mmCIF file of C-alpha atoms and ligand atoms in Angstrom:
data_model
loop_
_atom_site.group_PDB
_atom_site.id
_atom_site.type_symbol
_atom_site.label_atom_id
_atom_site.label_comp_id
_atom_site.label_asym_id
_atom_site.label_seq_id
_atom_site.Cartn_x
_atom_site.Cartn_y
_atom_site.Cartn_z
ATOM 1 C CA MET D 187 -15.389 368.996 188.992
ATOM 2 C CA VAL D 188 -18.590 368.289 186.914
ATOM 3 C CA SER D 189 -21.670 369.413 188.484
ATOM 4 C CA ARG D 190 -24.592 366.958 189.249
ATOM 5 C CA SER D 191 -26.172 369.089 186.745
ATOM 6 C CA SER D 192 -24.436 369.446 184.520
ATOM 7 C CA PHE D 193 -23.703 365.785 183.284
ATOM 8 C CA CYS D 194 -27.389 364.734 184.066
ATOM 9 C CA GLN D 195 -28.618 367.737 181.677
ATOM 10 C CA ARG D 196 -26.336 366.181 179.550
ATOM 11 C CA PHE D 197 -27.244 362.157 179.304
ATOM 12 C CA ALA D 198 -30.837 364.705 179.240
ATOM 13 C CA ALA D 199 -30.030 366.286 175.825
ATOM 14 C CA GLY D 200 -29.532 363.137 174.244
ATOM 15 C CA VAL D 201 -25.931 364.003 173.765
ATOM 16 C CA GLY D 202 -24.411 360.855 172.601
ATOM 17 C CA GLY D 203 -20.221 360.374 173.075
ATOM 18 C CA LEU D 204 -20.052 360.622 177.050
ATOM 19 C CA PRO D 205 -17.418 362.252 179.294
ATOM 20 C CA THR D 206 -14.412 359.675 179.925
ATOM 21 C CA SER D 207 -12.811 361.161 182.367
ATOM 22 C CA ILE D 208 -14.766 363.211 184.757
ATOM 23 C CA ARG D 209 -12.463 363.372 187.727
ATOM 24 C CA ASN D 210 -12.293 364.922 191.162
ATOM 25 C CA GLY D 211 -16.733 364.334 190.917
ATOM 26 C CA ALA D 212 -18.554 361.261 191.720
ATOM 27 C CA ALA D 213 -17.632 359.893 189.222
ATOM 28 C CA ARG D 214 -14.570 359.539 187.870
ATOM 29 C CA ALA D 215 -12.195 357.967 184.260
ATOM 30 C CA GLY D 216 -14.216 354.603 183.512
ATOM 31 C CA ASP D 217 -16.075 354.720 185.647
ATOM 32 C CA VAL D 218 -18.956 354.718 181.837
ATOM 33 C CA GLY D 219 -16.965 353.262 179.911
ATOM 34 C CA ARG D 220 -17.938 353.818 175.552
ATOM 35 C CA ALA D 221 -21.856 353.424 177.324
ATOM 36 C CA ARG D 222 -24.026 353.912 174.639
ATOM 37 C CA VAL D 223 -26.957 356.186 174.938
ATOM 38 C CA PRO D 224 -29.606 355.521 173.130
ATOM 39 C CA VAL D 225 -32.800 356.976 173.290
ATOM 40 C CA VAL D 226 -35.981 355.809 174.556
ATOM 41 C CA ALA D 227 -39.665 357.442 173.947
ATOM 42 C CA GLY D 228 -37.715 360.796 174.441
ATOM 43 C CA ARG D 229 -35.408 359.694 177.922
ATOM 44 C CA VAL D 230 -32.043 358.949 177.808
ATOM 45 C CA GLN D 231 -31.618 355.810 179.076
ATOM 46 C CA LEU D 232 -27.424 355.089 179.956
ATOM 47 C CA ARG D 233 -27.562 350.912 180.546
ATOM 48 C CA GLU D 234 -24.688 349.482 181.497
ATOM 49 C CA LYS D 235 -23.180 347.166 184.260
ATOM 50 C CA GLY D 236 -22.513 347.942 187.197
ATOM 51 C CA VAL D 237 -21.629 352.335 185.664
ATOM 52 C CA LEU D 238 -22.625 354.174 188.671
ATOM 53 C CA VAL D 239 -23.964 358.294 188.025
ATOM 54 C CA CYS D 240 -22.178 361.339 189.309
ATOM 55 C CA GLY D 241 -24.367 363.254 191.938
ATOM 56 C CA GLU D 242 -26.557 362.181 194.770
ATOM 57 C CA GLU D 243 -27.592 358.885 193.296
ATOM 58 C CA VAL D 244 -24.141 357.611 193.774
ATOM 59 C CA GLY D 245 -24.305 356.855 197.065
ATOM 60 C CA SER D 246 -27.228 354.796 197.227
ATOM 61 C CA LEU D 247 -26.379 353.485 193.854
ATOM 62 C CA LYS D 248 -22.907 352.028 195.192
ATOM 63 C CA THR D 249 -24.631 351.426 198.441
ATOM 64 C CA GLN D 250 -26.974 348.898 196.661
ATOM 65 C CA SER D 251 -25.263 347.355 194.595
ATOM 66 C CA ARG D 252 -23.160 346.128 197.023
ATOM 67 C CA ARG D 253 -26.184 345.082 199.150
ATOM 68 C CA ARG D 254 -26.924 343.325 195.756
ATOM 69 C CA TRP D 255 -23.899 341.720 195.512
ATOM 70 C CA ARG D 256 -24.281 340.694 199.397
ATOM 71 C CA GLU D 257 -27.151 339.093 199.426
ATOM 72 C CA GLY D 258 -26.511 337.517 196.178
ATOM 73 C CA SER D 259 -29.316 338.742 194.278
ATOM 74 C CA SER D 260 -28.399 339.850 191.426
ATOM 75 C CA SER D 261 -25.684 338.960 188.833
ATOM 76 C CA SER D 262 -24.851 341.885 187.923
ATOM 77 C CA VAL D 263 -26.749 345.577 188.311
ATOM 78 C CA THR D 264 -27.978 347.724 185.599
ATOM 79 C CA VAL D 265 -28.202 350.957 186.014
ATOM 80 C CA SER D 266 -30.895 353.041 183.777
ATOM 81 C CA THR D 267 -30.898 357.321 184.445
ATOM 82 C CA ASN D 268 -32.666 359.816 183.292
ATOM 83 C CA ALA D 269 -32.761 363.520 183.822
ATOM 84 C CA MET D 270 -33.257 363.704 187.636
ATOM 85 C CA SER D 271 -34.144 360.060 188.515
ATOM 86 C CA ALA D 272 -31.746 358.029 189.068
ATOM 87 C CA GLN D 273 -32.773 353.760 190.078
ATOM 88 C CA LEU D 274 -31.283 349.844 190.522
ATOM 89 C CA GLU D 275 -32.701 347.360 187.634
ATOM 90 C CA GLU D 276 -31.652 343.708 188.757
ATOM 91 C CA GLU D 277 -31.162 341.454 185.981
ATOM 92 C CA PRO D 278 -31.383 338.114 188.039
ATOM 93 C CA ALA D 279 -29.004 336.001 188.169
ATOM 94 C CA ALA D 280 -29.500 332.077 185.629
ATOM 95 C CA LYS D 281 -30.803 329.797 188.404
ATOM 96 C CA GLY D 282 -28.010 328.249 189.440
ATOM 97 C CA GLU D 283 -25.189 330.334 188.240
ATOM 98 C CA ALA D 284 -22.925 331.767 190.165
ATOM 99 C CA ARG D 285 -22.174 335.536 191.337
ATOM 100 C CA VAL D 286 -20.873 337.576 189.017
ATOM 101 C CA ILE D 287 -17.393 338.524 191.258
ATOM 102 C CA LEU D 288 -15.871 340.916 188.022
ATOM 103 C CA GLU D 289 -16.368 341.714 184.809
ATOM 104 C CA VAL D 290 -14.611 343.835 183.059
ATOM 105 C CA GLN D 291 -15.944 345.746 179.839
ATOM 106 C CA GLY D 292 -14.171 347.378 177.470
ATOM 107 C CA LEU D 293 -10.774 348.202 179.151
ATOM 108 C CA ARG D 294 -8.438 350.482 177.367
ATOM 109 C CA ALA D 295 -5.253 351.831 179.047
ATOM 110 C CA VAL D 296 -2.337 353.835 178.101
ATOM 111 C CA VAL D 297 0.514 354.284 180.116
ATOM 112 C CA ALA D 298 0.546 357.305 181.777
ATOM 113 C CA ASP D 299 3.568 358.786 180.268
ATOM 114 C CA THR D 300 3.006 358.339 177.196
ATOM 115 C CA ARG D 301 0.131 357.958 176.599
ATOM 116 C CA GLN D 302 0.629 354.713 174.127
ATOM 117 C CA GLU D 303 -1.931 353.034 174.242
ATOM 118 C CA ILE D 304 -1.367 349.139 175.833
ATOM 119 C CA LEU D 305 -5.215 347.303 176.276
ATOM 120 C CA ASN D 306 -7.569 348.219 172.894
ATOM 121 C CA GLY D 307 -10.971 347.359 174.485
ATOM 122 C CA VAL D 308 -10.596 343.953 177.673
ATOM 123 C CA ASP D 309 -14.034 342.103 178.204
ATOM 124 C CA LEU D 310 -14.147 339.858 180.998
ATOM 125 C CA VAL D 311 -16.627 338.052 183.329
ATOM 126 C CA ILE D 312 -15.622 336.311 185.775
ATOM 127 C CA ARG D 313 -18.020 334.652 188.627
ATOM 128 C CA GLU D 314 -17.751 332.968 191.846
ATOM 129 C CA GLY D 315 -15.911 329.448 191.725
ATOM 130 C CA GLU D 316 -14.256 329.802 187.828
ATOM 131 C CA VAL D 317 -10.270 329.922 187.197
ATOM 132 C CA HIS D 318 -9.840 331.646 184.204
ATOM 133 C CA ALA D 319 -6.241 331.196 181.886
ATOM 134 C CA ILE D 320 -4.811 334.259 180.397
ATOM 135 C CA MET D 321 -2.089 333.157 177.967
ATOM 136 C CA GLY D 322 -0.680 334.933 174.951
ATOM 137 C CA LYS D 323 1.979 336.285 172.949
ATOM 138 C CA ASN D 324 4.982 338.495 174.742
ATOM 139 C CA GLY D 325 3.733 341.554 174.447
ATOM 140 C CA SER D 326 0.455 340.942 174.447
ATOM 141 C CA GLY D 327 -0.861 342.441 177.285
ATOM 142 C CA LYS D 328 -2.306 340.997 179.337
ATOM 143 C CA SER D 329 1.224 341.586 182.976
ATOM 144 C CA THR D 330 -1.381 345.080 182.022
ATOM 145 C CA LEU D 331 -4.168 344.174 182.282
ATOM 146 C CA SER D 332 -3.924 342.816 186.090
ATOM 147 C CA LYS D 333 -1.810 345.435 187.145
ATOM 148 C CA VAL D 334 -4.298 347.935 185.387
ATOM 149 C CA LEU D 335 -7.137 345.665 187.542
ATOM 150 C CA VAL D 336 -4.956 346.953 191.311
ATOM 151 C CA GLY D 337 -4.939 350.727 189.787
ATOM 152 C CA HIS D 338 -1.228 350.912 189.249
ATOM 153 C CA PRO D 339 0.320 354.113 188.921
ATOM 154 C CA ASP D 340 2.119 353.317 185.337
ATOM 155 C CA TYR D 341 -1.633 353.307 183.948
ATOM 156 C CA GLU D 342 -4.186 355.133 183.203
ATOM 157 C CA VAL D 343 -7.956 353.572 182.138
ATOM 158 C CA THR D 344 -8.812 355.329 179.783
ATOM 159 C CA GLY D 345 -11.960 353.709 179.102
ATOM 160 C CA GLY D 346 -14.879 350.792 180.045
ATOM 161 C CA THR D 347 -15.603 349.712 183.613
ATOM 162 C CA ALA D 348 -13.547 346.999 185.721
ATOM 163 C CA ILE D 349 -16.768 346.014 188.451
ATOM 164 C CA PHE D 350 -15.584 344.392 191.795
ATOM 165 C CA LYS D 351 -17.475 342.659 194.186
ATOM 166 C CA GLY D 352 -20.915 344.400 192.771
ATOM 167 C CA GLU D 353 -18.264 347.737 193.105
ATOM 168 C CA ASN D 354 -16.309 350.016 190.171
ATOM 169 C CA LEU D 355 -13.065 348.782 191.482
ATOM 170 C CA PHE D 356 -11.245 352.668 189.691
ATOM 171 C CA ASP D 357 -14.301 354.172 192.329
ATOM 172 C CA LYS D 358 -10.589 352.730 194.448
ATOM 173 C CA GLU D 359 -6.842 353.412 196.675
ATOM 174 C CA PRO D 360 -5.146 350.225 195.260
ATOM 175 C CA GLU D 361 -5.453 349.356 198.970
ATOM 176 C CA GLU D 362 -8.901 349.262 199.683
ATOM 177 C CA ARG D 363 -8.743 347.126 196.280
ATOM 178 C CA SER D 364 -6.409 344.726 197.557
ATOM 179 C CA HIS D 365 -8.995 345.579 201.338
ATOM 180 C CA CYS D 366 -12.021 344.503 199.292
ATOM 181 C CA GLY D 367 -10.467 341.104 198.440
ATOM 182 C CA LEU D 368 -8.671 341.644 195.245
ATOM 183 C CA PHE D 369 -4.889 340.017 195.105
ATOM 184 C CA LEU D 370 -2.128 340.087 192.733
ATOM 185 C CA SER D 371 0.929 338.750 192.956
ATOM 186 C CA PHE D 372 4.221 340.331 191.083
ATOM 187 C CA GLN D 373 5.596 338.272 188.047
ATOM 188 C CA SER D 374 8.170 339.707 189.884
ATOM 189 C CA PRO D 375 7.701 340.066 193.663
ATOM 190 C CA VAL D 376 9.467 342.740 195.325
ATOM 191 C CA GLU D 377 11.895 343.500 197.515
ATOM 192 C CA ILE D 378 11.565 344.833 201.391
ATOM 193 C CA PRO D 379 14.421 345.801 203.694
ATOM 194 C CA GLY D 380 14.142 345.452 207.163
ATOM 195 C CA VAL D 381 10.215 344.241 207.044
ATOM 196 C CA SER D 382 10.415 340.561 208.281
ATOM 197 C CA ASN D 383 8.007 338.188 206.207
ATOM 198 C CA MET D 384 5.690 337.307 209.356
ATOM 199 C CA ASP D 385 5.587 341.764 210.284
ATOM 200 C CA PHE D 386 4.795 342.369 206.636
ATOM 201 C CA LEU D 387 2.162 339.394 206.515
ATOM 202 C CA ARG D 388 0.745 339.835 209.508
ATOM 203 C CA MET D 389 0.069 343.036 209.775
ATOM 204 C CA ALA D 390 -1.360 343.098 205.603
ATOM 205 C CA CYS D 391 -4.067 339.880 207.448
ATOM 206 C CA ASN D 392 -5.063 342.514 209.677
ATOM 207 C CA ALA D 393 -5.829 345.752 207.708
ATOM 208 C CA ARG D 394 -7.727 343.035 205.710
ATOM 209 C CA ARG D 395 -9.420 341.875 208.318
ATOM 210 C CA ASN D 396 -10.389 344.853 209.986
ATOM 211 C CA ALA D 397 -12.212 346.007 206.314
ATOM 212 C CA ARG D 398 -13.741 342.724 206.629
ATOM 213 C CA GLY D 399 -15.014 343.578 210.674
ATOM 214 C CA LEU D 400 -13.068 341.220 211.825
ATOM 215 C CA GLU D 401 -10.061 341.561 215.283
ATOM 216 C CA GLU D 402 -6.917 341.556 213.622
ATOM 217 C CA LEU D 403 -4.256 338.978 214.556
ATOM 218 C CA GLY D 404 -1.990 338.889 217.892
ATOM 219 C CA PRO D 405 1.331 337.132 217.169
ATOM 220 C CA LEU D 406 1.328 334.253 218.477
ATOM 221 C CA GLU D 407 -2.773 334.349 216.927
ATOM 222 C CA PHE D 408 -1.080 334.680 213.900
ATOM 223 C CA TYR D 409 1.242 332.133 213.814
ATOM 224 C CA GLY D 410 -1.076 329.639 214.764
ATOM 225 C CA PHE D 411 -2.621 330.736 211.320
ATOM 226 C CA VAL D 412 0.619 330.967 208.856
ATOM 227 C CA ALA D 413 2.159 327.881 210.316
ATOM 228 C CA GLU D 414 -0.830 325.930 208.540
ATOM 229 C CA LYS D 415 -0.223 328.214 205.207
ATOM 230 C CA LEU D 416 3.636 327.346 205.098
ATOM 231 C CA THR D 417 2.629 323.449 205.217
ATOM 232 C CA ALA D 418 -0.126 323.148 202.876
ATOM 233 C CA LEU D 419 3.001 325.050 201.149
ATOM 234 C CA ASN D 420 5.961 323.018 201.887
ATOM 235 C CA MET D 421 7.084 326.317 203.011
ATOM 236 C CA ASP D 422 9.758 326.303 205.812
ATOM 237 C CA PRO D 423 9.212 327.942 208.477
ATOM 238 C CA ARG D 424 12.429 329.608 209.065
ATOM 239 C CA PHE D 425 10.458 331.851 204.899
ATOM 240 C CA LEU D 426 9.037 334.219 209.036
ATOM 241 C CA ASP D 427 12.484 335.353 210.008
ATOM 242 C CA ARG D 428 14.281 337.098 206.520
ATOM 243 C CA ASN D 429 12.828 340.058 205.968
ATOM 244 C CA VAL D 430 10.260 339.968 202.438
ATOM 245 C CA ASN D 431 11.559 338.632 199.588
ATOM 246 C CA GLU D 432 15.167 339.764 200.442
ATOM 247 C CA GLY D 433 18.382 337.775 198.944
ATOM 248 C CA PHE D 434 15.258 334.557 197.676
ATOM 249 C CA SER D 435 15.563 332.632 194.498
ATOM 250 C CA GLY D 436 12.606 332.677 191.812
ATOM 251 C CA GLY D 437 11.028 330.516 193.306
ATOM 252 C CA GLU D 438 11.269 331.258 196.785
ATOM 253 C CA LYS D 439 9.818 334.743 195.056
ATOM 254 C CA LYS D 440 6.670 332.915 193.835
ATOM 255 C CA ARG D 441 6.198 330.456 196.780
ATOM 256 C CA ASN D 442 5.950 333.065 199.171
ATOM 257 C CA GLU D 443 4.010 335.389 196.766
ATOM 258 C CA ILE D 444 0.796 332.907 197.530
ATOM 259 C CA LEU D 445 1.910 332.764 200.777
ATOM 260 C CA GLN D 446 0.581 335.971 200.843
ATOM 261 C CA LEU D 447 -2.662 335.177 199.229
ATOM 262 C CA SER D 448 -3.249 331.914 201.348
ATOM 263 C CA VAL D 449 -2.931 334.906 204.378
ATOM 264 C CA LEU D 450 -4.907 337.485 203.002
ATOM 265 C CA GLU D 451 -8.317 334.981 201.988
ATOM 266 C CA ALA D 452 -8.993 337.175 198.623
ATOM 267 C CA ASP D 453 -11.546 336.776 196.659
ATOM 268 C CA MET D 454 -9.946 336.611 193.590
ATOM 269 C CA ALA D 455 -6.619 336.108 192.826
ATOM 270 C CA ILE D 456 -4.876 337.232 189.628
ATOM 271 C CA LEU D 457 -1.299 335.035 189.174
ATOM 272 C CA ASP D 458 0.302 336.359 186.437
ATOM 273 C CA GLU D 459 3.362 334.235 185.591
ATOM 274 C CA ILE D 460 3.149 332.289 189.406
ATOM 275 C CA ASP D 461 4.971 329.359 187.190
ATOM 276 C CA SER D 462 7.805 331.039 186.326
ATOM 277 C CA GLY D 463 11.860 330.315 188.008
ATOM 278 C CA LEU D 464 9.947 327.426 189.149
ATOM 279 C CA ASP D 465 11.525 323.663 189.688
ATOM 280 C CA ILE D 466 9.489 321.133 188.460
ATOM 281 C CA ASP D 467 8.776 320.144 192.372
ATOM 282 C CA ALA D 468 7.921 323.713 192.858
ATOM 283 C CA LEU D 469 5.172 324.214 190.510
ATOM 284 C CA ARG D 470 3.556 321.189 191.729
ATOM 285 C CA ASP D 471 3.799 322.892 195.275
ATOM 286 C CA VAL D 472 2.440 325.706 194.106
ATOM 287 C CA ALA D 473 -0.167 324.547 192.191
ATOM 288 C CA ASN D 474 -1.654 322.759 194.301
ATOM 289 C CA ALA D 475 -1.235 325.022 197.404
ATOM 290 C CA VAL D 476 -3.365 327.257 194.722
ATOM 291 C CA VAL D 477 -6.374 324.025 194.066
ATOM 292 C CA GLY D 478 -5.955 324.115 197.373
ATOM 293 C CA LEU D 479 -7.143 327.804 197.920
ATOM 294 C CA LYS D 480 -9.947 327.651 195.202
ATOM 295 C CA LYS D 481 -13.003 328.128 196.623
ATOM 296 C CA ASP D 482 -17.008 328.403 195.369
ATOM 297 C CA ASN D 483 -17.127 331.286 196.465
ATOM 298 C CA ASN D 484 -13.492 333.490 195.393
ATOM 299 C CA ALA D 485 -12.206 333.209 191.981
ATOM 300 C CA ILE D 486 -8.713 333.224 190.492
ATOM 301 C CA LEU D 487 -7.133 333.892 186.944
ATOM 302 C CA MET D 488 -3.872 332.995 186.283
ATOM 303 C CA ILE D 489 -2.080 334.716 184.193
ATOM 304 C CA THR D 490 0.304 332.036 182.169
ATOM 305 C CA HIS D 491 2.932 331.310 179.089
ATOM 306 C CA TYR D 492 2.470 327.359 179.211
ATOM 307 C CA GLN D 493 0.038 323.803 179.912
ATOM 308 C CA ARG D 494 2.255 322.594 182.139
ATOM 309 C CA LEU D 495 0.293 324.908 184.999
ATOM 310 C CA LEU D 496 -3.481 324.413 183.844
ATOM 311 C CA ASP D 497 -2.825 320.491 184.039
ATOM 312 C CA TYR D 498 -2.942 321.182 187.081
ATOM 313 C CA ILE D 499 -4.421 324.119 188.356
ATOM 314 C CA MET D 500 -7.253 323.275 185.582
ATOM 315 C CA PRO D 501 -9.012 326.378 184.228
ATOM 316 C CA THR D 502 -12.747 326.735 183.706
ATOM 317 C CA TYR D 503 -11.913 328.919 180.727
ATOM 318 C CA VAL D 504 -8.975 330.061 178.536
ATOM 319 C CA HIS D 505 -8.363 332.539 176.965
ATOM 320 C CA ILE D 506 -6.206 334.640 174.424
ATOM 321 C CA MET D 507 -4.713 337.746 174.668
ATOM 322 C CA GLU D 508 -3.827 339.544 171.328
ATOM 323 C CA ALA D 509 -3.266 342.900 170.674
ATOM 324 C CA GLY D 510 -4.337 344.759 174.696
ATOM 325 C CA ARG D 511 -7.594 342.816 174.036
ATOM 326 C CA ILE D 512 -9.163 339.054 174.512
ATOM 327 C CA VAL D 513 -9.282 337.864 171.187
ATOM 328 C CA LYS D 514 -10.277 334.236 171.552
ATOM 329 C CA THR D 515 -11.693 331.867 175.005
ATOM 330 C CA GLY D 516 -12.539 328.437 174.784
ATOM 331 C CA ASP D 517 -11.440 325.007 177.984
ATOM 332 C CA MET D 518 -8.628 324.047 178.422
ATOM 333 C CA SER D 519 -8.024 321.891 174.743
ATOM 334 C CA LEU D 520 -7.555 325.782 173.804
ATOM 335 C CA ALA D 521 -4.670 325.565 175.843
ATOM 336 C CA ALA D 522 -2.979 321.823 174.367
ATOM 337 C CA GLN D 523 -4.298 323.774 170.885
ATOM 338 C CA LEU D 524 -1.708 326.031 171.650
ATOM 339 C CA GLU D 525 0.758 323.961 173.029
ATOM 340 C CA ALA D 526 0.927 322.158 169.991
ATOM 341 C CA GLY D 527 0.809 324.418 167.110
ATOM 342 C CA GLY D 528 1.537 327.980 168.605
ATOM 343 C CA TYR D 529 -0.482 330.926 168.138
ATOM 344 C CA ASN D 530 -0.171 331.047 164.491
ATOM 345 C CA ALA D 531 -2.084 327.830 164.512
ATOM 346 C CA VAL D 532 -4.715 328.563 166.758
ATOM 347 C CA GLN D 533 -4.954 332.335 164.652
ATOM 348 C CA ALA D 534 -5.318 330.451 160.853
ATOM 349 C CA MET D 535 -8.551 328.550 163.544
ATOM 350 C CA LYS D 536 -10.061 332.130 163.795
ATOM 351 C CA MET D 537 -9.888 332.695 160.489
HETATM 352 N N1 ATP U 149 4.547 351.108 181.960
HETATM 353 C C1 ATP U 149 5.076 350.801 179.915
HETATM 354 N N2 ATP U 149 6.238 351.839 179.757
HETATM 355 C C2 ATP U 149 6.154 351.554 178.290
HETATM 356 N N3 ATP U 149 5.749 350.101 177.710
HETATM 357 C C3 ATP U 149 5.546 349.411 178.592
HETATM 358 C C4 ATP U 149 4.546 349.962 180.129
HETATM 359 N N4 ATP U 149 3.963 348.493 180.349
HETATM 360 C C5 ATP U 149 3.729 347.861 179.396
HETATM 361 N N5 ATP U 149 4.474 348.279 178.223
HETATM 362 C C6 ATP U 149 4.568 347.688 176.902
HETATM 363 O O1 ATP U 149 3.135 347.327 176.587
HETATM 364 C C7 ATP U 149 2.688 346.576 176.192
HETATM 365 C C8 ATP U 149 2.184 345.023 177.215
HETATM 366 O O2 ATP U 149 4.275 343.891 178.056
HETATM 367 P P1 ATP U 149 2.868 343.092 178.778
HETATM 368 O O3 ATP U 149 3.651 343.575 180.149
HETATM 369 O O4 ATP U 149 1.291 344.070 179.313
HETATM 370 O O5 ATP U 149 2.897 342.413 177.559
HETATM 371 P P2 ATP U 149 2.101 340.677 178.202
HETATM 372 O O6 ATP U 149 1.690 340.091 177.636
HETATM 373 O O7 ATP U 149 2.909 340.603 179.765
HETATM 374 O O8 ATP U 149 4.782 340.455 177.948
HETATM 375 P P3 ATP U 149 4.353 339.306 178.549
HETATM 376 O O9 ATP U 149 4.039 338.157 177.832
HETATM 377 O O10 ATP U 149 6.216 338.594 177.942
HETATM 378 O O11 ATP U 149 5.277 339.631 180.679
HETATM 379 C C9 ATP U 149 4.684 345.451 177.046
HETATM 380 O O12 ATP U 149 5.049 345.876 174.397
HETATM 381 C C10 ATP U 149 5.908 346.515 176.962
HETATM 382 O O13 ATP U 149 6.332 346.895 176.603
#
């Protein structure tokens, strides 16, 4: 465990490379990432948005950071430290600008077993009310990014930061990430034999409600709540009695993922190829359901290979991922260029 004093001494000494794997202490891998530490007028400063520092200050910084996010008073938080003190400096959001809901900076991750590097410095800022689409060739790291954000144990974060609603995502266990409003629809949703969809959805819904300080829904109340969601998704109520994803067709599993999302009322949904395996009608239903879930205070990150889904959902930004990094960002016209000319044509434009 790295003590607060030795960590802070490193700041005071102006050590250029901060440790990226501080485990078991207040700070963890990813907290400090690859922060540069300039020495300004004899004082060492760490200026990295949303980064949390070790020691007792961490608690108050976290609390302040979270509170400020809730109050909507800042788009992001800068931590400034010197040898013995830490304070928050507010970076006010530009007037009328929506709050940042997720800010990923320089995110690097490896496969935990083999140490193979997959994410190679991802930068991404998502604000409330926005829909972002990530496209990219097979194997470029899109699914890995989504799994790393939710804390999948196959991967280890080796650098960078991810701040979700003002808090360090990598400080949280996967279930805590879910409780605080992060949702991932997996490319291949898992089956849970012996657990009915209804029970599973109610349990997940109530866990999230607990985390938000809301009362749990009883079976009858929940049925009323979920019935509306089923109608919006054009789903047969008999789905509720079946075991989670057991025997579901590919398309049914995808619809079921969106049903989970609508029940959880997540603040940020990561949708990994929800269009794969859907027939034309199902694609329209799922896309319309996603559009129906868009609000001014939530956000969506979609991974897709095709423009057809984007035509329904109309993302605010389209990003292209290549070799574990986002290499190009544009609007819907970028997806149209990809559809027309493929990745080579877009890569040629980059030059
Ligand atoms: N757990 C793992 N073990 C070994 N290699 C992995 C693991 N996870 C990802 N990879 C490798 O990392 C690279 C990126 O995979 P990822 O699934 O993130 O790509 P993707 O962009 O989502 O691809 P696709 O469009 O085909 O879904 C691939 O080469 C993949 O084989």
